[in-house]
Short mmCIF file of C-alpha atoms in Angstrom, two decimals:
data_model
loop_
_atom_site.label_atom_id
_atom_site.label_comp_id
_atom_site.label_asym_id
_atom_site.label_seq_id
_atom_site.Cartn_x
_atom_site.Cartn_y
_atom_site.Cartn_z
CA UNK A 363 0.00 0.00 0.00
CA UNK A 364 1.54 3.67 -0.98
CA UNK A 365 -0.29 5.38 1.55
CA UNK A 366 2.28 6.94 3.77
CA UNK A 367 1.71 6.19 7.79
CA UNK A 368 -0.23 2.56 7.26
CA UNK A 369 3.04 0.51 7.26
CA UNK A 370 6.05 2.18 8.42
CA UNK A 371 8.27 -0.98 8.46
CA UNK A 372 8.11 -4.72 7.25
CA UNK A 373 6.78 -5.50 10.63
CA UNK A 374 5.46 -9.14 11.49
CA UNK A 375 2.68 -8.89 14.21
CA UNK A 376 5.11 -9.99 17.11
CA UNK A 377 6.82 -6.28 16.43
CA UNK A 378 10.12 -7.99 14.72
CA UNK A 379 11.66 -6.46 11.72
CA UNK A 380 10.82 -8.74 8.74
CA UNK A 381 14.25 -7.52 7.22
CA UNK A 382 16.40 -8.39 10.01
CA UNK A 383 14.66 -11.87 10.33
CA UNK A 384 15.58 -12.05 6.54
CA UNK A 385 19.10 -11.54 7.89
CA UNK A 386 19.27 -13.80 10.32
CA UNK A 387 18.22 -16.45 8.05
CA UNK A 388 20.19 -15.70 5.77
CA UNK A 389 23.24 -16.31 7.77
CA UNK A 390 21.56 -19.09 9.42
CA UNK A 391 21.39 -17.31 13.02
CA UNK A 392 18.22 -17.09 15.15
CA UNK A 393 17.61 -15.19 17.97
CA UNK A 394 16.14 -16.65 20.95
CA UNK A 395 12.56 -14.95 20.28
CA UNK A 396 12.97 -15.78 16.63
CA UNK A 397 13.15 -19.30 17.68
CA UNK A 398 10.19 -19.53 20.04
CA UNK A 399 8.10 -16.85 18.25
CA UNK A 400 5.27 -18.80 15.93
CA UNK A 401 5.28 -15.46 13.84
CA UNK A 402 8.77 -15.35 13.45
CA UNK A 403 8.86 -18.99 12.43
CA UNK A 404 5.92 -18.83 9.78
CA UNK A 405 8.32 -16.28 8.05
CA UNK A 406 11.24 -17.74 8.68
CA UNK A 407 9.93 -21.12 7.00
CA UNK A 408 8.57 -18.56 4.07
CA UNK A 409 11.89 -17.23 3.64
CA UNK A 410 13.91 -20.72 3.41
CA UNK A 411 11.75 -21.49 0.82
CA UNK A 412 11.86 -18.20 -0.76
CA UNK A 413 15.82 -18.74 -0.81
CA UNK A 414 15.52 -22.25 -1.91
CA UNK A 415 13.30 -21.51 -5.06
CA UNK A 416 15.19 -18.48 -6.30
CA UNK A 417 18.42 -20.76 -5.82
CA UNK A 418 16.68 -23.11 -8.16
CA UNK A 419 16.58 -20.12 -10.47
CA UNK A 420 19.59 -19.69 -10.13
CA UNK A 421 21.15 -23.05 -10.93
CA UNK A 422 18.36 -22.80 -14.19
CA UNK A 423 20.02 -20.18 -15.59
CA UNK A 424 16.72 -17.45 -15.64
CA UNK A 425 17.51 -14.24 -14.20
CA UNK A 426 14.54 -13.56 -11.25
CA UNK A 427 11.91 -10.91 -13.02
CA UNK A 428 13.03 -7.10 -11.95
CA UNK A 429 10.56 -6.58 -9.60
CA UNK A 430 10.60 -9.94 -7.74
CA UNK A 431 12.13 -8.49 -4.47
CA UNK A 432 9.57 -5.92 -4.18
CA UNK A 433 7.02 -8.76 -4.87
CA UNK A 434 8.49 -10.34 -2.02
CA UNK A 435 8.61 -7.29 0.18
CA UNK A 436 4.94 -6.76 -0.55
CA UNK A 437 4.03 -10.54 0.52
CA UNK A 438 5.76 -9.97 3.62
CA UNK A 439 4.08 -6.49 4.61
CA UNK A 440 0.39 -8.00 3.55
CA UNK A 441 1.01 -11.22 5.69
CA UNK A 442 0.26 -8.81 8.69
CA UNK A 443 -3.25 -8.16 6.97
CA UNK A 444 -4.14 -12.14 6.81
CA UNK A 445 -4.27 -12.24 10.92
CA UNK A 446 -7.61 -9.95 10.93
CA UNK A 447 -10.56 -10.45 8.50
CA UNK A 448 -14.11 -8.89 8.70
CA UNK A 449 -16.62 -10.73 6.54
CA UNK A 450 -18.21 -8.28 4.43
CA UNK A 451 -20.44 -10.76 2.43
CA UNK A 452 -21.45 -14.89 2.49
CA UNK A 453 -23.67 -15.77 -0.88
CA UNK A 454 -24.18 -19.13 -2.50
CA UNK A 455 -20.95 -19.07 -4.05
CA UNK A 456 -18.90 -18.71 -1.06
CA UNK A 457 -17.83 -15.63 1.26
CA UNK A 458 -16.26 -12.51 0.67
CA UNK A 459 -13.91 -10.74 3.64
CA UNK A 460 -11.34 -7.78 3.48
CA UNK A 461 -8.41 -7.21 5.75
CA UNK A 462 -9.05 -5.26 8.57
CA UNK A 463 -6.13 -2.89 7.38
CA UNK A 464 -7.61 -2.79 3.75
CA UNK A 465 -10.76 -1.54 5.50
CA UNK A 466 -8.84 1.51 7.80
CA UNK A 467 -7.15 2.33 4.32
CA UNK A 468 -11.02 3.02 2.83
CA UNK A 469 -11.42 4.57 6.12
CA UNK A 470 -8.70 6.86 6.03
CA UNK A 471 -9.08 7.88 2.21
CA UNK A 472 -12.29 9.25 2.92
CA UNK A 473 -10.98 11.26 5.78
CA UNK A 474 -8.75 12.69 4.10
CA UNK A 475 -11.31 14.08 1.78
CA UNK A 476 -12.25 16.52 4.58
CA UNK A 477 -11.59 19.83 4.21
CA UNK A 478 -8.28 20.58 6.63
CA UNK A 479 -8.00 17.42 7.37
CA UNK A 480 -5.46 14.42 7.50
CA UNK A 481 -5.75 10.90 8.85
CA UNK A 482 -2.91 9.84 10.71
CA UNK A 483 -4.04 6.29 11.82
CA UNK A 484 -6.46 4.15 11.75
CA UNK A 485 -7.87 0.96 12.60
CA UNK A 486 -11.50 -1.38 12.25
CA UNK A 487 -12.14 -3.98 14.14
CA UNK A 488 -14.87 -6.51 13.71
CA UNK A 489 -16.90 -6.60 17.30
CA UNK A 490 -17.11 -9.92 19.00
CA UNK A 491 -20.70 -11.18 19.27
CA UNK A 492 -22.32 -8.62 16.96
CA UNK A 493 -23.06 -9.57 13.70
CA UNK A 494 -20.68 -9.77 10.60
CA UNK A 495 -19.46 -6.82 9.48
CA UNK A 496 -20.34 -4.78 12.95
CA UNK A 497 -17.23 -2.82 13.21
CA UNK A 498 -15.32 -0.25 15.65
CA UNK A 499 -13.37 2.48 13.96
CA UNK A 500 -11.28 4.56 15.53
CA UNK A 501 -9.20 7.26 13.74
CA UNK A 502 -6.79 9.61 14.68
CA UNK A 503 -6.16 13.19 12.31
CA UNK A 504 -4.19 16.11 12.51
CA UNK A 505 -6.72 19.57 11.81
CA UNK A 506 -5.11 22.48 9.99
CA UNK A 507 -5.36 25.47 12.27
CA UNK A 508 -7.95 27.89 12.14
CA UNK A 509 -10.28 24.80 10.87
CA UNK A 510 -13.70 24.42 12.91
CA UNK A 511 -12.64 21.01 15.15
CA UNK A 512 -16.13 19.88 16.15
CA UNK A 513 -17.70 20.54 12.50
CA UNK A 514 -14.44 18.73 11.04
CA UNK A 515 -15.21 15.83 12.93
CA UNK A 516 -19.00 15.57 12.38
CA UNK A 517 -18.24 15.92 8.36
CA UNK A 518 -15.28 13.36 9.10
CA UNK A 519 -17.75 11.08 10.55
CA UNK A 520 -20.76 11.58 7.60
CA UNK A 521 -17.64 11.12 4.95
CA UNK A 522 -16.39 8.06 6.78
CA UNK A 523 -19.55 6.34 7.48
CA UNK A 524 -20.38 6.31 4.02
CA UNK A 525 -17.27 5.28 2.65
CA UNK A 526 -17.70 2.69 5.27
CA UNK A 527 -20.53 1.15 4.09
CA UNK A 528 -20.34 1.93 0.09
CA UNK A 529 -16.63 1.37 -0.38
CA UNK A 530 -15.15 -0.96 2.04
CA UNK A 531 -18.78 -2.74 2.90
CA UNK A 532 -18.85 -2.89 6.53
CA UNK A 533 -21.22 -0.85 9.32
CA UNK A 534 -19.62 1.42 11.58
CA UNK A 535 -20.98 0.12 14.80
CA UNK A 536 -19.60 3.24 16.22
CA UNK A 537 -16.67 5.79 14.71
CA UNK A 538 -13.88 7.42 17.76
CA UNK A 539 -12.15 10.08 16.58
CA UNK A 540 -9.21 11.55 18.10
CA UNK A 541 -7.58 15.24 16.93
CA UNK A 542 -3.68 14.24 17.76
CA UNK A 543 -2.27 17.69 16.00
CA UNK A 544 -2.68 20.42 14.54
CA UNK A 545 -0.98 22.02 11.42
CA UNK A 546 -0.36 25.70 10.89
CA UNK A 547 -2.13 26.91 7.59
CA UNK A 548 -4.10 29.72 8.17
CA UNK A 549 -7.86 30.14 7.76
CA UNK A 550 -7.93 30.27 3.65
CA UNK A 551 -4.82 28.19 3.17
CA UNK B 205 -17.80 -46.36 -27.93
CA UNK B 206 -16.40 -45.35 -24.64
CA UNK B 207 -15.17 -41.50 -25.33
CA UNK B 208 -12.94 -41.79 -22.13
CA UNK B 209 -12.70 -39.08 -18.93
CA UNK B 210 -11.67 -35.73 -18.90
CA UNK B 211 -9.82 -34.14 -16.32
CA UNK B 212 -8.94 -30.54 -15.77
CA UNK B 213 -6.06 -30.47 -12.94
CA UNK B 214 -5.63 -28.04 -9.91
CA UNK B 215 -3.24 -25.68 -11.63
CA UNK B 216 -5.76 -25.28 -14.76
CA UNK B 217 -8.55 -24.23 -11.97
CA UNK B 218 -6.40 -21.93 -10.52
CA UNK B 219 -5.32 -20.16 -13.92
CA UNK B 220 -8.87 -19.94 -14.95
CA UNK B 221 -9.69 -18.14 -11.75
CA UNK B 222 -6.85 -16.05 -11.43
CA UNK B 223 -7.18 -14.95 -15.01
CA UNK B 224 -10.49 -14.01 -14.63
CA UNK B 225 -9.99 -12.40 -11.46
CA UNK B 226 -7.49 -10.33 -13.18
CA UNK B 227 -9.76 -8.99 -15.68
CA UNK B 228 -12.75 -8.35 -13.32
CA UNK B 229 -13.05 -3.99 -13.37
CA UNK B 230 -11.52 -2.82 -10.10
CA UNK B 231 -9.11 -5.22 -9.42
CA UNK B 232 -5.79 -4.52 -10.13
CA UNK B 233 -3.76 -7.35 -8.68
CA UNK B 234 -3.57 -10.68 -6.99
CA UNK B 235 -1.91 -10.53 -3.45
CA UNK B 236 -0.11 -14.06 -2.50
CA UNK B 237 1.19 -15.26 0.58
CA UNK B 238 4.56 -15.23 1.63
CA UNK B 239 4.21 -19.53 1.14
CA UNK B 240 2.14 -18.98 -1.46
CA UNK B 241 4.85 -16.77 -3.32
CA UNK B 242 7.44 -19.10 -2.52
CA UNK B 243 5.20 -22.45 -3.95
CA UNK B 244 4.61 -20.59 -6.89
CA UNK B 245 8.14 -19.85 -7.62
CA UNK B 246 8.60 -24.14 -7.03
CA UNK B 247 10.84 -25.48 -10.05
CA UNK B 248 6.47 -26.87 -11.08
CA UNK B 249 5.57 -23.41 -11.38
CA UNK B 250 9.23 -21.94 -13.55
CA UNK B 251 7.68 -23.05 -16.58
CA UNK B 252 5.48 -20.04 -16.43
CA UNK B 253 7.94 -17.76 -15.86
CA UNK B 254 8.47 -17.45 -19.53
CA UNK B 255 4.58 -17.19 -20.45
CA UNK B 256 2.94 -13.31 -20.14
CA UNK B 257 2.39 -12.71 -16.52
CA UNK B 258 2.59 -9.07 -16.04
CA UNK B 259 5.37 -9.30 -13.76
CA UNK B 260 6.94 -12.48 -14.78
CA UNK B 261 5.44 -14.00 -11.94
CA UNK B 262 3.05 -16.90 -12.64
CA UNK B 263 -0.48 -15.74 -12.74
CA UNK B 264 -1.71 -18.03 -10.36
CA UNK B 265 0.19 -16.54 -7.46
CA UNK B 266 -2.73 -16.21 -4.61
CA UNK B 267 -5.24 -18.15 -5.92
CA UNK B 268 -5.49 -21.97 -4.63
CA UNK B 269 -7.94 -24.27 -5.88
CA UNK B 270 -9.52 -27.69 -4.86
CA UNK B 271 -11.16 -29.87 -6.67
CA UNK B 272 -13.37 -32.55 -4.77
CA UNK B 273 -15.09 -35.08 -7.56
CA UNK B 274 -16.97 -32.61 -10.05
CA UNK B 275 -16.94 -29.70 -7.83
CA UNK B 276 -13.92 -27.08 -7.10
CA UNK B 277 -13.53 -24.54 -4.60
CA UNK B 278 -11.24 -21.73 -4.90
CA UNK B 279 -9.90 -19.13 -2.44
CA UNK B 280 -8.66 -16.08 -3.94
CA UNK B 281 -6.81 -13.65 -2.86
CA UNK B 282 -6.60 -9.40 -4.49
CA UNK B 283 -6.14 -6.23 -4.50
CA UNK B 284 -8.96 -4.03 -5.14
CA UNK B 285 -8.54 -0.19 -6.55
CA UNK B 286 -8.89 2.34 -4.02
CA UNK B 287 -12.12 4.45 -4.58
CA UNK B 288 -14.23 1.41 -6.34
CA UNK B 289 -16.75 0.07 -4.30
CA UNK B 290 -14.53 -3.24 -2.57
CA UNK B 291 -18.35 -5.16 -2.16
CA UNK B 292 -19.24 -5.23 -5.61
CA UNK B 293 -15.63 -5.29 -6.65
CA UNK B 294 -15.74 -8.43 -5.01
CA UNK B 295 -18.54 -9.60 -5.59
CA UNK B 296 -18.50 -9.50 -9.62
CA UNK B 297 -14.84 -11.24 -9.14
CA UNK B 298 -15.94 -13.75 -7.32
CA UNK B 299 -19.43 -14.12 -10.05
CA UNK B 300 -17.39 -14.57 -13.03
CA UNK B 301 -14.94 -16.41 -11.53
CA UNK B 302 -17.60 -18.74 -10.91
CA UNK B 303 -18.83 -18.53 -14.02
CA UNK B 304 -15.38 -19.46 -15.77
CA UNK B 305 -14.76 -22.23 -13.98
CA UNK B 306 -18.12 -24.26 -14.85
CA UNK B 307 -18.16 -22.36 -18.14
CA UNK B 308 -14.43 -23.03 -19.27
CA UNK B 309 -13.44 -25.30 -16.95
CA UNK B 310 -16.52 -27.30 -16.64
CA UNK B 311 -17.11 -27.87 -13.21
CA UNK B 312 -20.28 -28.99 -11.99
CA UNK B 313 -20.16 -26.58 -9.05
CA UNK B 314 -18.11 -23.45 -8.10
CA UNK B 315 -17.15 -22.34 -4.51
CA UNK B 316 -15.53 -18.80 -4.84
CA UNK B 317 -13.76 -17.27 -1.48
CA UNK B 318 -12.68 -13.88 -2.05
CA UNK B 319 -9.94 -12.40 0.27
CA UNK B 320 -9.77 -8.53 -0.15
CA UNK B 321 -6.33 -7.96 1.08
CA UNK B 322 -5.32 -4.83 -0.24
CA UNK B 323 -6.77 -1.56 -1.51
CA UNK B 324 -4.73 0.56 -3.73
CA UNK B 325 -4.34 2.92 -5.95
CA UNK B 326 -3.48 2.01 -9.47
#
């Protein structure tokens, strides 16, 4: 995802570096919470193979495509997404879920269409016990100065409950916002 | 006269899905796993390497398919354009992916399990 903010580092969902645990297998060295960590060994077991099928390549004489590592890089950011589903839809041919962190992207693109505003973070989180697609968003933005707060937030609210529910497909059980800075800009900048 | 069975294999089901998938309006990629990246990069799947994946990766690179007697369920998993509507997005993938597989591939039954992992832009 380009959108700056959503993943600042190839982080696995125990908080370790994916690119240092790249290292580490590459040299063959694991560090004691690599070793016990069930995240850290799903990726580590991804990355063997990784290594083993591009040394296949290699012996075969094809030169990887240009853009594999980036491929690669992009797997290994998205495998965060594939802990945290909502279920959006369930037809006769089978269901239908987005990524939690797909969702706070549609979320935060439709902030951002506010008037003064930008989203910082965001996350939506599919509420235990309420039906699928029941979600809790919470959002944090930074207001220009000189912009109305409390009318920012209702039209941040309106915009975001629509995209919500027209873009991304799930209902906004409720929507917290919190104003975590402001940016100077003046009233007509 | 006997005419004798036809089979259409796993990888054929997933290249028929992921194909169609692909050409669905509002999606712009498919989004493998890390071990789904790294089977599909298996000495198997070099063959396609060659063929006209956009990326040189072989198309079927987050789709996986099943196929129980007549029947075949596939899970797939894609990007969807940011700003398009991810529901119906999904929804028509997952309709003509359906479609394609007792259509083309001629499976008596379709199970389509669409995994919006990603919204992007272009």
């Amino acid at each position: 995802m380009a959108i700056e903010g959503v993943d600042e580092a190839y982080l696995l969902p125990c908080g370790q570096d994916a690119a240092i645990l790249w290292e580490h297998v590459t040299v063959g060295q694991l560090d004691e919470h690599e070793l016990d960590c069930p995240h850290c060994q799903a990726a580590s077991a991804g990355f063997v193979a990784l290594r083993e099928a591009t040394g296949e390549l290699a012996e075969a004489e094809l030169a990887p495509p240009r853009d594999l590592t980036e491929r690669i890089m992009r797997a290994v950011r998205t495998e965060r997404r594939r802990d945290a589903f909502i279920p959006i839809a369930d037809n006769d041919l089978g269901p239908i879920r987005v990524a939690a962190q797909a969702a706070a992207v549609v979320v935060r693109f439709a902030a951002d269409q506010t008037d003064g505003v930008t989203a910082r973070s965001c996350t939506v989180q599919q509420l235990p016990g309420e039906p699928d697609g029941w979600c809790a968003v919470r959002l944090e933005v930074a207001l220009r100065y000189g912009v109305d707060g409390m009318a920012a937030v209702d039209r941040i609210r309106e915009l975001v409950g629509a995209a919500a529910r027209e873009l991304a497909g799930f209902e906004p059980a409720w929507i917290d916002v919190t104003v975590v800075d402001i940016w100077p800009g003046g009233r007509g900048a | 006269m006997n005419v004798g069975r036809t089979v259409v294999e796993t990888p054929v089901a997933e290249k028929i899905a992921a194909l169609t998938a692909l050409d669905t309006p509002g999606v712009i990629r498919l989004e493998p796993s890390i071990s789904a990246l790294a089977a599909s990069l298996s000495r198997r799947a070099l063959s396609g390497w060659r063929g006209p994946g956009r990326d040189g990766l072989p198309p079927t690179a987050g789709v996986r398919a099943e196929i129980s007697g007549d029947d075949v369920s596939v899970e797939i998993a894609l990007a969807v354009e940011l700003g398009r509507p991810v529901p119906d997005v999904a929804a028509a993938a997952q309709r003509r992916v359906a479609d394609a597989l007792t259509e083309l591939g001629g499976f008596a039954k379709a199970a389509v399990e669409i995994l919006v992992v990603d919204v992007d832009h272009i």
